[in-house]
mmCIF file of C-alpha atoms and ligand atoms in Angstrom:
data_model
loop_
_atom_site.group_PDB
_atom_site.id
_atom_site.type_symbol
_atom_site.label_atom_id
_atom_site.label_comp_id
_atom_site.label_asym_id
_atom_site.label_seq_id
_atom_site.Cartn_x
_atom_site.Cartn_y
_atom_site.Cartn_z
ATOM 1 C CA MET A 18 -45.157 -1.161 52.861
ATOM 2 C CA LYS A 19 -45.791 0.638 50.227
ATOM 3 C CA ALA A 20 -42.399 2.756 50.176
ATOM 4 C CA ALA A 21 -40.958 -0.835 50.847
ATOM 5 C CA SER A 22 -42.444 -2.303 47.040
ATOM 6 C CA PHE A 23 -42.259 1.329 45.599
ATOM 7 C CA LEU A 24 -37.989 0.741 46.633
ATOM 8 C CA PHE A 25 -38.481 -2.859 44.887
ATOM 9 C CA VAL A 26 -39.672 -1.748 41.743
ATOM 10 C CA VAL A 27 -37.203 0.797 41.291
ATOM 11 C CA VAL A 28 -34.178 -1.367 41.934
ATOM 12 C CA ILE A 29 -35.428 -4.180 39.350
ATOM 13 C CA LEU A 30 -35.829 -1.096 36.986
ATOM 14 C CA LEU A 31 -32.859 -0.090 37.477
ATOM 15 C CA TRP A 32 -31.407 -3.559 36.937
ATOM 16 C CA THR A 33 -32.870 -3.982 34.051
ATOM 17 C CA SER A 34 -32.308 -1.051 32.778
ATOM 18 C CA ILE A 35 -28.085 -1.507 33.459
ATOM 19 C CA LYS A 36 -28.394 -4.892 31.950
ATOM 20 C CA GLY A 37 -29.663 -3.781 28.620
ATOM 21 C CA ILE A 38 -27.187 -0.896 28.614
ATOM 22 C CA SER A 39 -24.079 -3.651 29.172
ATOM 23 C CA CYS A 40 -25.487 -6.112 26.973
ATOM 24 C CA MET A 41 -26.017 -3.596 23.966
ATOM 25 C CA ASN A 42 -22.151 -2.329 24.682
ATOM 26 C CA ILE A 43 -20.778 -6.253 24.571
ATOM 27 C CA SER A 44 -22.799 -7.055 21.235
ATOM 28 C CA SER A 45 -21.604 -3.754 19.385
ATOM 29 C CA SER A 46 -17.808 -4.361 20.134
ATOM 30 C CA SER A 47 -17.984 -8.116 19.675
ATOM 31 C CA LYS A 48 -19.435 -7.605 16.314
ATOM 32 C CA ALA A 49 -16.484 -5.342 15.135
ATOM 33 C CA ALA A 50 -13.991 -7.670 17.230
ATOM 34 C CA GLN A 51 -15.796 -10.215 15.088
ATOM 35 C CA ASP A 52 -15.939 -8.615 11.975
ATOM 36 C CA TYR A 53 -12.114 -8.018 12.287
ATOM 37 C CA ALA A 54 -11.363 -11.303 13.585
ATOM 38 C CA GLU A 55 -13.401 -13.197 10.369
ATOM 39 C CA PHE A 56 -11.651 -10.957 7.858
ATOM 40 C CA LEU A 57 -8.255 -11.567 9.167
ATOM 41 C CA LEU A 58 -8.707 -15.544 9.358
ATOM 42 C CA ALA A 59 -9.963 -15.665 5.749
ATOM 43 C CA ASN A 60 -7.164 -13.623 4.212
ATOM 44 C CA GLY A 61 -3.742 -13.103 6.434
ATOM 45 C CA VAL A 62 -1.995 -11.799 3.825
ATOM 46 C CA ALA A 63 0.271 -8.561 3.536
ATOM 47 C CA LEU A 64 1.576 -7.976 7.249
ATOM 48 C CA THR A 65 3.754 -6.028 5.639
ATOM 49 C CA PRO A 66 3.558 -3.751 2.877
ATOM 50 C CA PRO A 67 3.125 -5.511 -0.717
ATOM 51 C CA MET A 68 6.089 -5.493 -2.758
ATOM 52 C CA GLY A 69 6.802 -6.232 -6.750
ATOM 53 C CA TRP A 70 6.061 -4.838 -9.818
ATOM 54 C CA ASN A 71 3.043 -3.086 -11.804
ATOM 55 C CA SER A 72 2.904 -2.858 -15.736
ATOM 56 C CA TRP A 73 0.816 0.340 -15.691
ATOM 57 C CA ASN A 74 3.094 3.066 -15.096
ATOM 58 C CA HIS A 75 5.853 2.478 -17.646
ATOM 59 C CA PHE A 76 3.276 0.622 -20.209
ATOM 60 C CA GLN A 77 -0.282 1.197 -20.068
ATOM 61 C CA CYS A 78 -1.819 -0.607 -22.416
ATOM 62 C CA ASN A 79 0.533 -2.137 -24.382
ATOM 63 C CA ILE A 80 1.448 -5.625 -22.390
ATOM 64 C CA ASP A 81 1.550 -9.086 -23.616
ATOM 65 C CA GLU A 82 2.559 -12.554 -21.704
ATOM 66 C CA ARG A 83 5.874 -12.299 -23.490
ATOM 67 C CA THR A 84 6.753 -8.903 -21.463
ATOM 68 C CA ILE A 85 5.201 -9.646 -18.077
ATOM 69 C CA LYS A 86 6.866 -13.331 -18.510
ATOM 70 C CA SER A 87 10.307 -11.573 -19.355
ATOM 71 C CA THR A 88 9.503 -9.364 -16.565
ATOM 72 C CA ALA A 89 9.157 -12.162 -13.928
ATOM 73 C CA ASP A 90 12.374 -13.281 -15.027
ATOM 74 C CA ALA A 91 14.138 -10.113 -14.549
ATOM 75 C CA LEU A 92 12.687 -9.500 -10.893
ATOM 76 C CA VAL A 93 14.948 -12.990 -10.491
ATOM 77 C CA SER A 94 17.612 -11.926 -12.272
ATOM 78 C CA THR A 95 18.297 -8.786 -10.822
ATOM 79 C CA GLY A 96 18.092 -9.795 -7.224
ATOM 80 C CA LEU A 97 15.180 -7.527 -6.788
ATOM 81 C CA ALA A 98 12.916 -10.744 -6.560
ATOM 82 C CA ALA A 99 15.068 -11.805 -3.440
ATOM 83 C CA LEU A 100 14.779 -8.714 -1.940
ATOM 84 C CA GLY A 101 11.173 -8.956 -1.612
ATOM 85 C CA TYR A 102 9.617 -7.890 -4.919
ATOM 86 C CA LYS A 103 7.504 -10.933 -5.529
ATOM 87 C CA TYR A 104 4.435 -9.713 -6.876
ATOM 88 C CA VAL A 105 4.030 -9.465 -10.729
ATOM 89 C CA ASN A 106 1.288 -7.641 -11.240
ATOM 90 C CA ILE A 107 -0.702 -7.057 -14.571
ATOM 91 C CA ASP A 108 -2.729 -3.720 -14.795
ATOM 92 C CA ASP A 109 -5.457 -2.577 -17.040
ATOM 93 C CA CYS A 110 -6.190 -4.197 -20.678
ATOM 94 C CA TRP A 111 -5.435 -7.833 -19.773
ATOM 95 C CA ALA A 112 -8.771 -9.363 -21.183
ATOM 96 C CA GLU A 113 -11.295 -9.348 -24.278
ATOM 97 C CA GLU A 114 -13.325 -6.465 -24.935
ATOM 98 C CA SER A 115 -16.282 -8.498 -23.898
ATOM 99 C CA ARG A 116 -17.130 -11.820 -21.586
ATOM 100 C CA ASP A 117 -17.456 -15.069 -23.230
ATOM 101 C CA TRP A 118 -20.924 -17.096 -23.664
ATOM 102 C CA LYS A 119 -21.074 -17.738 -20.032
ATOM 103 C CA GLY A 120 -20.562 -14.265 -18.741
ATOM 104 C CA ASN A 121 -16.516 -15.015 -18.217
ATOM 105 C CA LEU A 122 -13.359 -12.550 -18.004
ATOM 106 C CA LYS A 123 -11.406 -14.131 -21.108
ATOM 107 C CA ALA A 124 -7.760 -13.356 -21.486
ATOM 108 C CA LYS A 125 -7.099 -11.672 -24.823
ATOM 109 C CA SER A 126 -6.345 -13.731 -27.385
ATOM 110 C CA SER A 127 -4.108 -11.734 -29.478
ATOM 111 C CA THR A 128 -1.517 -10.877 -26.533
ATOM 112 C CA PHE A 129 -2.243 -13.638 -23.727
ATOM 113 C CA PRO A 130 -2.972 -16.415 -26.262
ATOM 114 C CA SER A 131 -1.804 -18.888 -23.282
ATOM 115 C CA GLY A 132 -3.901 -17.327 -20.714
ATOM 116 C CA ILE A 133 -3.920 -15.963 -17.082
ATOM 117 C CA LYS A 134 -3.538 -19.338 -15.396
ATOM 118 C CA ALA A 135 -0.185 -20.261 -17.601
ATOM 119 C CA LEU A 136 1.170 -16.623 -16.131
ATOM 120 C CA ALA A 137 0.529 -17.589 -12.992
ATOM 121 C CA ASP A 138 2.173 -21.272 -13.173
ATOM 122 C CA TYR A 139 5.075 -19.539 -15.142
ATOM 123 C CA VAL A 140 5.457 -17.103 -12.264
ATOM 124 C CA GLN A 141 4.607 -18.968 -9.444
ATOM 125 C CA ALA A 142 7.789 -21.608 -10.656
ATOM 126 C CA ARG A 143 9.797 -18.892 -9.931
ATOM 127 C CA GLY A 144 8.854 -18.254 -6.332
ATOM 128 C CA LEU A 145 6.793 -15.083 -7.739
ATOM 129 C CA LYS A 146 3.031 -14.448 -7.161
ATOM 130 C CA LEU A 147 0.559 -13.098 -10.141
ATOM 131 C CA GLY A 148 -1.589 -9.853 -10.002
ATOM 132 C CA ILE A 149 -4.496 -9.240 -11.637
ATOM 133 C CA TYR A 150 -6.674 -5.922 -11.934
ATOM 134 C CA SER A 151 -10.476 -5.175 -12.558
ATOM 135 C CA ASP A 152 -12.861 -2.559 -11.454
ATOM 136 C CA ALA A 153 -15.943 -1.981 -9.169
ATOM 137 C CA GLY A 154 -18.073 -0.484 -12.485
ATOM 138 C CA TYR A 155 -19.100 -1.376 -16.048
ATOM 139 C CA ARG A 156 -16.007 -1.078 -17.679
ATOM 140 C CA THR A 157 -12.208 -0.307 -16.522
ATOM 141 C CA CYS A 158 -10.515 2.388 -16.739
ATOM 142 C CA SER A 159 -9.443 1.992 -20.330
ATOM 143 C CA ASN A 160 -12.673 1.408 -21.262
ATOM 144 C CA LYS A 161 -11.090 -1.771 -23.425
ATOM 145 C CA MET A 162 -12.213 -4.712 -21.237
ATOM 146 C CA PRO A 163 -15.225 -5.153 -18.635
ATOM 147 C CA GLY A 164 -15.666 -4.457 -15.288
ATOM 148 C CA SER A 165 -16.792 -7.151 -12.175
ATOM 149 C CA LEU A 166 -19.799 -4.645 -11.244
ATOM 150 C CA GLY A 167 -22.738 -7.421 -10.894
ATOM 151 C CA HIS A 168 -19.979 -10.219 -11.696
ATOM 152 C CA GLU A 169 -18.350 -10.051 -8.383
ATOM 153 C CA GLU A 170 -18.070 -13.712 -7.030
ATOM 154 C CA GLN A 171 -18.016 -14.888 -10.906
ATOM 155 C CA ASP A 172 -14.803 -12.764 -11.259
ATOM 156 C CA ALA A 173 -13.520 -13.906 -7.787
ATOM 157 C CA ARG A 174 -13.816 -17.378 -8.498
ATOM 158 C CA THR A 175 -12.343 -17.179 -11.901
ATOM 159 C CA PHE A 176 -9.348 -15.215 -10.446
ATOM 160 C CA ALA A 177 -8.811 -17.802 -7.640
ATOM 161 C CA GLU A 178 -9.110 -20.555 -10.324
ATOM 162 C CA TRP A 179 -6.459 -19.282 -12.149
ATOM 163 C CA GLY A 180 -4.469 -18.879 -9.307
ATOM 164 C CA VAL A 181 -4.221 -15.200 -8.800
ATOM 165 C CA ASP A 182 -2.650 -13.989 -5.556
ATOM 166 C CA TYR A 183 -3.493 -9.980 -5.505
ATOM 167 C CA LEU A 184 -6.635 -8.391 -6.772
ATOM 168 C CA LYS A 185 -6.140 -4.091 -7.844
ATOM 169 C CA TYR A 186 -9.876 -3.045 -8.089
ATOM 170 C CA ASP A 187 -10.313 0.011 -9.535
ATOM 171 C CA ASN A 188 -13.654 2.912 -9.721
ATOM 172 C CA CYS A 189 -14.347 3.665 -12.935
ATOM 173 C CA TYR A 190 -17.474 3.443 -15.168
ATOM 174 C CA ASN A 191 -19.534 2.771 -11.841
ATOM 175 C CA ASP A 192 -22.958 3.087 -11.426
ATOM 176 C CA GLY A 193 -22.905 6.047 -9.229
ATOM 177 C CA SER A 194 -23.354 4.165 -5.797
ATOM 178 C CA ARG A 195 -21.273 4.426 -2.922
ATOM 179 C CA PRO A 196 -17.464 2.853 -3.116
ATOM 180 C CA ARG A 197 -17.905 1.387 -0.141
ATOM 181 C CA ASP A 198 -21.062 -1.017 -0.920
ATOM 182 C CA ARG A 199 -19.217 -1.813 -4.308
ATOM 183 C CA TYR A 200 -15.621 -2.702 -2.835
ATOM 184 C CA ALA A 201 -17.152 -4.692 0.388
ATOM 185 C CA ARG A 202 -19.114 -6.748 -2.269
ATOM 186 C CA MET A 203 -15.611 -7.960 -3.972
ATOM 187 C CA SER A 204 -14.519 -8.228 -0.818
ATOM 188 C CA TYR A 205 -17.084 -11.025 0.241
ATOM 189 C CA ALA A 206 -16.573 -12.519 -3.261
ATOM 190 C CA LEU A 207 -12.774 -13.337 -2.882
ATOM 191 C CA ARG A 208 -13.281 -14.520 1.005
ATOM 192 C CA LYS A 209 -16.224 -17.075 -0.928
ATOM 193 C CA ALA A 210 -14.027 -17.959 -3.317
ATOM 194 C CA GLY A 211 -11.281 -19.244 -0.581
ATOM 195 C CA ARG A 212 -7.815 -18.529 -1.774
ATOM 196 C CA PRO A 213 -6.305 -15.496 -0.483
ATOM 197 C CA ILE A 214 -5.717 -13.062 -2.197
ATOM 198 C CA LEU A 215 -4.142 -9.784 -1.450
ATOM 199 C CA TYR A 216 -7.134 -7.100 -2.147
ATOM 200 C CA SER A 217 -6.117 -3.469 -3.477
ATOM 201 C CA LEU A 218 -8.533 -0.914 -3.612
ATOM 202 C CA CYS A 219 -8.230 1.563 -6.171
ATOM 203 C CA GLU A 220 -11.371 4.295 -5.408
ATOM 204 C CA TRP A 221 -8.623 7.402 -5.490
ATOM 205 C CA GLY A 222 -8.816 8.380 -1.955
ATOM 206 C CA GLU A 223 -12.634 9.414 -3.014
ATOM 207 C CA GLU A 224 -14.588 8.396 0.477
ATOM 208 C CA ASP A 225 -11.650 8.453 2.676
ATOM 209 C CA PRO A 226 -11.187 4.682 2.294
ATOM 210 C CA ALA A 227 -8.662 4.728 4.880
ATOM 211 C CA LYS A 228 -11.210 5.136 7.434
ATOM 212 C CA TRP A 229 -12.996 1.601 6.376
ATOM 213 C CA ALA A 230 -10.887 -0.045 3.906
ATOM 214 C CA GLY A 231 -9.071 -2.003 6.233
ATOM 215 C CA LEU A 232 -11.801 -4.249 6.779
ATOM 216 C CA TYR A 233 -12.690 -5.339 3.525
ATOM 217 C CA GLY A 234 -9.118 -5.141 1.909
ATOM 218 C CA ASN A 235 -5.102 -5.178 2.250
ATOM 219 C CA ALA A 236 -4.695 -1.896 0.901
ATOM 220 C CA TRP A 237 -6.609 1.164 -0.351
ATOM 221 C CA ARG A 238 -5.000 4.061 -2.755
ATOM 222 C CA THR A 239 -5.190 7.518 -0.954
ATOM 223 C CA THR A 240 -4.852 9.976 -3.990
ATOM 224 C CA GLY A 241 -5.251 10.125 -7.810
ATOM 225 C CA ASP A 242 -2.584 8.485 -10.101
ATOM 226 C CA ILE A 243 0.843 9.421 -9.558
ATOM 227 C CA LYS A 244 2.819 10.960 -12.346
ATOM 228 C CA ASP A 245 6.371 11.071 -12.916
ATOM 229 C CA THR A 246 7.239 13.907 -11.881
ATOM 230 C CA TRP A 247 8.374 16.086 -8.766
ATOM 231 C CA GLU A 248 5.293 17.952 -8.194
ATOM 232 C CA SER A 249 3.250 14.772 -8.329
ATOM 233 C CA VAL A 250 5.490 12.914 -5.582
ATOM 234 C CA ILE A 251 5.490 15.481 -3.159
ATOM 235 C CA SER A 252 1.733 16.328 -3.396
ATOM 236 C CA ILE A 253 0.859 13.000 -3.152
ATOM 237 C CA ALA A 254 3.411 12.376 -0.128
ATOM 238 C CA ASP A 255 1.518 15.235 1.519
ATOM 239 C CA GLN A 256 -2.136 13.638 1.085
ATOM 240 C CA ASN A 257 -1.174 10.128 1.947
ATOM 241 C CA ASN A 258 0.642 11.504 5.089
ATOM 242 C CA ILE A 259 -2.606 12.411 6.838
ATOM 243 C CA TRP A 260 -3.953 8.947 7.079
ATOM 244 C CA GLY A 261 -0.688 7.244 8.884
ATOM 245 C CA ARG A 262 -3.161 6.435 11.726
ATOM 246 C CA TYR A 263 -5.185 3.837 9.669
ATOM 247 C CA ALA A 264 -2.164 1.841 8.464
ATOM 248 C CA GLY A 265 -0.990 -1.458 10.010
ATOM 249 C CA PRO A 266 -0.056 -5.138 9.729
ATOM 250 C CA GLY A 267 -2.221 -6.526 7.287
ATOM 251 C CA ARG A 268 -3.880 -3.147 5.794
ATOM 252 C CA TRP A 269 -1.920 0.290 4.145
ATOM 253 C CA ASN A 270 -2.535 3.298 2.479
ATOM 254 C CA ASP A 271 -1.382 3.380 -0.870
ATOM 255 C CA PRO A 272 0.326 6.617 -2.334
ATOM 256 C CA ASP A 273 0.426 4.988 -5.883
ATOM 257 C CA MET A 274 3.242 3.166 -7.668
ATOM 258 C CA LEU A 275 6.485 3.898 -7.772
ATOM 259 C CA GLU A 276 7.711 6.059 -10.816
ATOM 260 C CA VAL A 277 11.545 5.399 -9.792
ATOM 261 C CA GLY A 278 13.437 4.264 -13.015
ATOM 262 C CA ASN A 279 10.904 5.798 -15.654
ATOM 263 C CA GLY A 280 12.915 9.142 -16.603
ATOM 264 C CA GLY A 281 11.189 12.138 -15.535
ATOM 265 C CA MET A 282 12.956 12.966 -12.159
ATOM 266 C CA THR A 283 16.676 13.308 -11.233
ATOM 267 C CA ILE A 284 18.351 10.504 -9.361
ATOM 268 C CA GLU A 285 17.984 12.619 -6.056
ATOM 269 C CA GLU A 286 14.234 13.035 -6.822
ATOM 270 C CA TYR A 287 13.836 9.522 -6.927
ATOM 271 C CA ARG A 288 15.578 8.371 -3.860
ATOM 272 C CA SER A 289 13.346 10.971 -1.926
ATOM 273 C CA HIS A 290 10.625 9.292 -3.325
ATOM 274 C CA PHE A 291 11.600 5.886 -2.688
ATOM 275 C CA SER A 292 13.063 7.069 0.829
ATOM 276 C CA ILE A 293 9.663 8.473 1.455
ATOM 277 C CA TRP A 294 7.298 5.647 0.045
ATOM 278 C CA ALA A 295 9.500 3.117 2.338
ATOM 279 C CA LEU A 296 8.984 5.500 5.447
ATOM 280 C CA MET A 297 5.351 5.754 4.898
ATOM 281 C CA LYS A 298 4.891 1.920 4.591
ATOM 282 C CA ALA A 299 3.655 2.366 1.167
ATOM 283 C CA PRO A 300 3.460 -0.867 -1.128
ATOM 284 C CA LEU A 301 6.595 -1.176 -3.083
ATOM 285 C CA LEU A 302 5.759 -2.058 -6.743
ATOM 286 C CA ILE A 303 8.090 -1.125 -9.202
ATOM 287 C CA GLY A 304 6.656 0.920 -11.995
ATOM 288 C CA CYS A 305 9.552 0.931 -14.754
ATOM 289 C CA ASP A 306 10.736 -1.695 -17.120
ATOM 290 C CA VAL A 307 12.920 -4.012 -14.952
ATOM 291 C CA ARG A 308 14.508 -5.872 -18.338
ATOM 292 C CA SER A 309 16.381 -2.762 -18.615
ATOM 293 C CA ALA A 310 16.794 -0.631 -15.678
ATOM 294 C CA SER A 311 20.287 1.027 -15.030
ATOM 295 C CA GLY A 312 22.689 0.441 -12.256
ATOM 296 C CA GLN A 313 21.190 3.646 -10.916
ATOM 297 C CA THR A 314 18.042 2.513 -10.935
ATOM 298 C CA LEU A 315 18.472 -0.670 -9.343
ATOM 299 C CA ASN A 316 21.080 1.118 -7.146
ATOM 300 C CA ILE A 317 17.293 2.542 -5.593
ATOM 301 C CA LEU A 318 15.156 -0.162 -5.517
ATOM 302 C CA LYS A 319 17.948 -2.812 -4.272
ATOM 303 C CA ASN A 320 18.964 -0.534 -1.362
ATOM 304 C CA LYS A 321 17.996 -3.423 1.367
ATOM 305 C CA GLU A 322 18.147 -0.626 4.222
ATOM 306 C CA VAL A 323 15.684 1.223 3.243
ATOM 307 C CA ILE A 324 13.441 -1.359 2.359
ATOM 308 C CA ASP A 325 14.077 -3.027 5.974
ATOM 309 C CA VAL A 326 12.208 0.240 7.360
ATOM 310 C CA ASN A 327 9.369 -0.314 4.791
ATOM 311 C CA GLN A 328 8.944 -4.122 5.895
ATOM 312 C CA ASP A 329 9.713 -3.504 9.722
ATOM 313 C CA SER A 330 7.462 -6.273 11.533
ATOM 314 C CA MET A 331 5.680 -3.061 13.868
ATOM 315 C CA GLY A 332 4.019 -1.740 10.624
ATOM 316 C CA VAL A 333 3.627 1.720 12.294
ATOM 317 C CA GLN A 334 3.369 4.522 9.379
ATOM 318 C CA GLY A 335 5.830 7.296 9.286
ATOM 319 C CA ARG A 336 4.624 10.930 9.445
ATOM 320 C CA LYS A 337 5.784 14.187 8.530
ATOM 321 C CA ILE A 338 6.437 15.790 11.885
ATOM 322 C CA ARG A 339 8.002 19.405 11.158
ATOM 323 C CA SER A 340 8.457 21.456 7.667
ATOM 324 C CA LYS A 341 9.699 24.924 7.139
ATOM 325 C CA ALA A 342 10.325 26.653 3.999
ATOM 326 C CA GLY A 343 10.575 23.056 1.869
ATOM 327 C CA LEU A 344 12.440 21.958 4.722
ATOM 328 C CA GLU A 345 11.197 18.808 6.319
ATOM 329 C CA VAL A 346 11.385 16.257 9.080
ATOM 330 C CA TRP A 347 9.587 12.714 8.792
ATOM 331 C CA ALA A 348 9.972 10.114 11.349
ATOM 332 C CA GLY A 349 8.439 6.509 12.060
ATOM 333 C CA PRO A 350 8.912 4.220 15.081
ATOM 334 C CA LEU A 351 10.619 1.093 14.116
ATOM 335 C CA SER A 352 10.540 -2.675 16.151
ATOM 336 C CA ARG A 353 13.487 -3.008 18.807
ATOM 337 C CA LYS A 354 12.522 0.661 19.823
ATOM 338 C CA ARG A 355 14.212 2.042 16.600
ATOM 339 C CA VAL A 356 13.459 5.636 15.008
ATOM 340 C CA ALA A 357 13.754 5.882 10.665
ATOM 341 C CA ILE A 358 14.158 9.688 9.800
ATOM 342 C CA VAL A 359 14.251 11.259 6.412
ATOM 343 C CA LEU A 360 15.620 14.823 6.424
ATOM 344 C CA TRP A 361 13.875 16.061 3.123
ATOM 345 C CA ASN A 362 14.979 19.403 1.092
ATOM 346 C CA ARG A 363 12.208 20.070 -1.237
ATOM 347 C CA SER A 364 13.403 23.555 -1.261
ATOM 348 C CA GLY A 365 15.483 25.149 -4.588
ATOM 349 C CA SER A 366 18.702 25.434 -2.593
ATOM 350 C CA ARG A 367 21.184 23.159 -0.391
ATOM 351 C CA ALA A 368 20.423 23.970 3.134
ATOM 352 C CA ALA A 369 21.232 22.283 6.660
ATOM 353 C CA ILE A 370 18.471 20.292 8.236
ATOM 354 C CA SER A 371 18.284 19.430 12.053
ATOM 355 C CA VAL A 372 16.474 17.078 14.444
ATOM 356 C CA GLY A 373 16.283 16.942 18.436
ATOM 357 C CA TRP A 374 15.928 13.256 19.941
ATOM 358 C CA ARG A 375 13.272 15.393 21.926
ATOM 359 C CA GLU A 376 11.095 16.053 18.914
ATOM 360 C CA LEU A 377 11.145 12.019 18.329
ATOM 361 C CA GLY A 378 10.049 11.333 21.763
ATOM 362 C CA LEU A 379 13.844 9.601 22.832
ATOM 363 C CA SER A 380 15.857 11.136 25.708
ATOM 364 C CA PRO A 381 18.008 13.705 24.685
ATOM 365 C CA HIS A 382 20.502 12.560 26.920
ATOM 366 C CA ASN A 383 20.762 8.950 26.184
ATOM 367 C CA PRO A 384 23.454 8.398 22.880
ATOM 368 C CA VAL A 385 22.004 6.372 19.779
ATOM 369 C CA ILE A 386 23.931 4.918 16.872
ATOM 370 C CA VAL A 387 22.846 6.654 13.619
ATOM 371 C CA ARG A 388 22.901 4.781 10.651
ATOM 372 C CA ASP A 389 23.168 6.446 7.270
ATOM 373 C CA LEU A 390 20.782 4.366 5.305
ATOM 374 C CA TRP A 391 21.973 5.897 1.497
ATOM 375 C CA THR A 392 25.688 5.647 2.169
ATOM 376 C CA HIS A 393 25.419 2.571 4.209
ATOM 377 C CA SER A 394 27.877 3.936 7.154
ATOM 378 C CA PHE A 395 27.545 5.241 10.638
ATOM 379 C CA LEU A 396 27.117 8.507 11.204
ATOM 380 C CA SER A 397 27.857 8.064 14.944
ATOM 381 C CA LYS A 398 28.073 5.330 17.758
ATOM 382 C CA ASN A 399 27.284 7.411 20.353
ATOM 383 C CA LYS A 400 25.129 10.617 19.335
ATOM 384 C CA ARG A 401 23.168 13.085 22.068
ATOM 385 C CA TYR A 402 20.374 15.488 21.734
ATOM 386 C CA GLY A 403 20.169 15.310 17.451
ATOM 387 C CA VAL A 404 21.572 15.541 14.363
ATOM 388 C CA THR A 405 22.049 18.078 11.212
ATOM 389 C CA ALA A 406 22.669 17.377 7.835
ATOM 390 C CA PHE A 407 23.065 19.766 4.891
ATOM 391 C CA VAL A 408 20.971 18.311 2.001
ATOM 392 C CA ALA A 409 21.103 18.689 -1.715
ATOM 393 C CA PRO A 410 17.844 20.395 -3.564
ATOM 394 C CA HIS A 411 15.409 17.994 -3.914
ATOM 395 C CA ALA A 412 17.421 14.967 -1.838
ATOM 396 C CA CYS A 413 17.039 13.254 1.238
ATOM 397 C CA LYS A 414 19.071 12.180 4.018
ATOM 398 C CA MET A 415 17.505 8.824 5.771
ATOM 399 C CA TYR A 416 18.767 7.316 9.005
ATOM 400 C CA LEU A 417 18.230 4.606 11.518
ATOM 401 C CA LEU A 418 18.153 5.501 15.046
ATOM 402 C CA THR A 419 19.351 2.558 17.498
ATOM 403 C CA PRO A 420 19.601 2.384 20.955
ATOM 404 C CA PRO A 421 22.971 1.251 21.855
HETATM 405 C C1 GLA B 17 -6.760 4.078 -12.887
HETATM 406 C C2 GLA B 17 -5.720 3.688 -11.713
HETATM 407 C C3 GLA B 17 -4.656 3.511 -12.710
HETATM 408 C C4 GLA B 17 -4.273 2.328 -13.456
HETATM 409 C C5 GLA B 17 -5.436 3.163 -14.672
HETATM 410 C C6 GLA B 17 -5.755 1.750 -15.486
HETATM 411 O O1 GLA B 17 -6.663 5.255 -13.663
HETATM 412 O O2 GLA B 17 -5.822 4.595 -11.011
HETATM 413 O O3 GLA B 17 -3.813 3.044 -11.192
HETATM 414 O O4 GLA B 17 -4.633 1.432 -13.344
HETATM 415 O O5 GLA B 17 -6.499 2.963 -14.092
HETATM 416 O O6 GLA B 17 -6.589 2.379 -16.625
#
């Protein structure tokens, strides 16, 4: 009898503790699922990497509404807009030095006399979208205008009222608190403001944002500022590469804006820069003056086959799979069992670079169609085992592999 009641107690205890554990598991995983679902529900933008233009790399603080409007016109007349370059993003220096008497941000009257709402109307009437810039600190990086720290809800409301579609949120002059907390606050404020605004976090990779920023925003910078140099491009590509697994539809690693067309690199270097950014599913934000872009610059930016790799619906970031003495193989899977590859020669002399299908996870015996995305021609419609290319210094070959 004693033994029977002891057994009963043990069974009851076991049952309640198992129940407790399973409840805990369910509640923590469903909380994560709920966080994620809530975020997507409220925003739902950037299902492919954002494309457009940003004023900073070329103009820095020398911007005004005429420049922004004529750039929007040029995006349309060059055909860039039709290829997907939709966001017209104003970076730093667009606002007055201080807030107005109600604490609102105000467009600088000497350079943006018509205000941001009028600018949003102008670009949206042309089928484009308007982006703006603020900072998770007391001042923006130029120190020429206020940041949004402590004014998150008020500023998010202002941006929504103006019809802004994109917010780049920088990290200067902050209060020393964790980026994650400050960036989350603006995310909640944007959600509350109710307009789907693409939220791009710019904390320069300081607190490993790939690990958390996907919950709060649509893109996050993984590095410091890009420069219009070859050294900068290769270093930033490598820093961004390691976070590949965290990217996906609605949430992208951002290795910073394009320098193509700004004059500091050769055409081959710009082609490599654009190819690798496209393969890494980076935001493609043009950083040159599109109103005076050369034919060669437009040839790079308007390569639809390379853009299509970037905008592929599967949204998997391509990565470096092999590197020796500056000869590199980068690759990434695409929808419909296709694979994009970039054979990149970072060395100072012309060299052969090979890749085998086996390294790419393809059967070496199954033939594939190989298309060269820069010459726009088929290398082969029936290629087994792999491919070898001779690549000029600092140049690359970009191929699309399609199963027949
Ligand atoms: C920081 C950002 C840049 C740019 C400038 C503007 O450096 O990383 O991309 O926005 O601020 O001042």
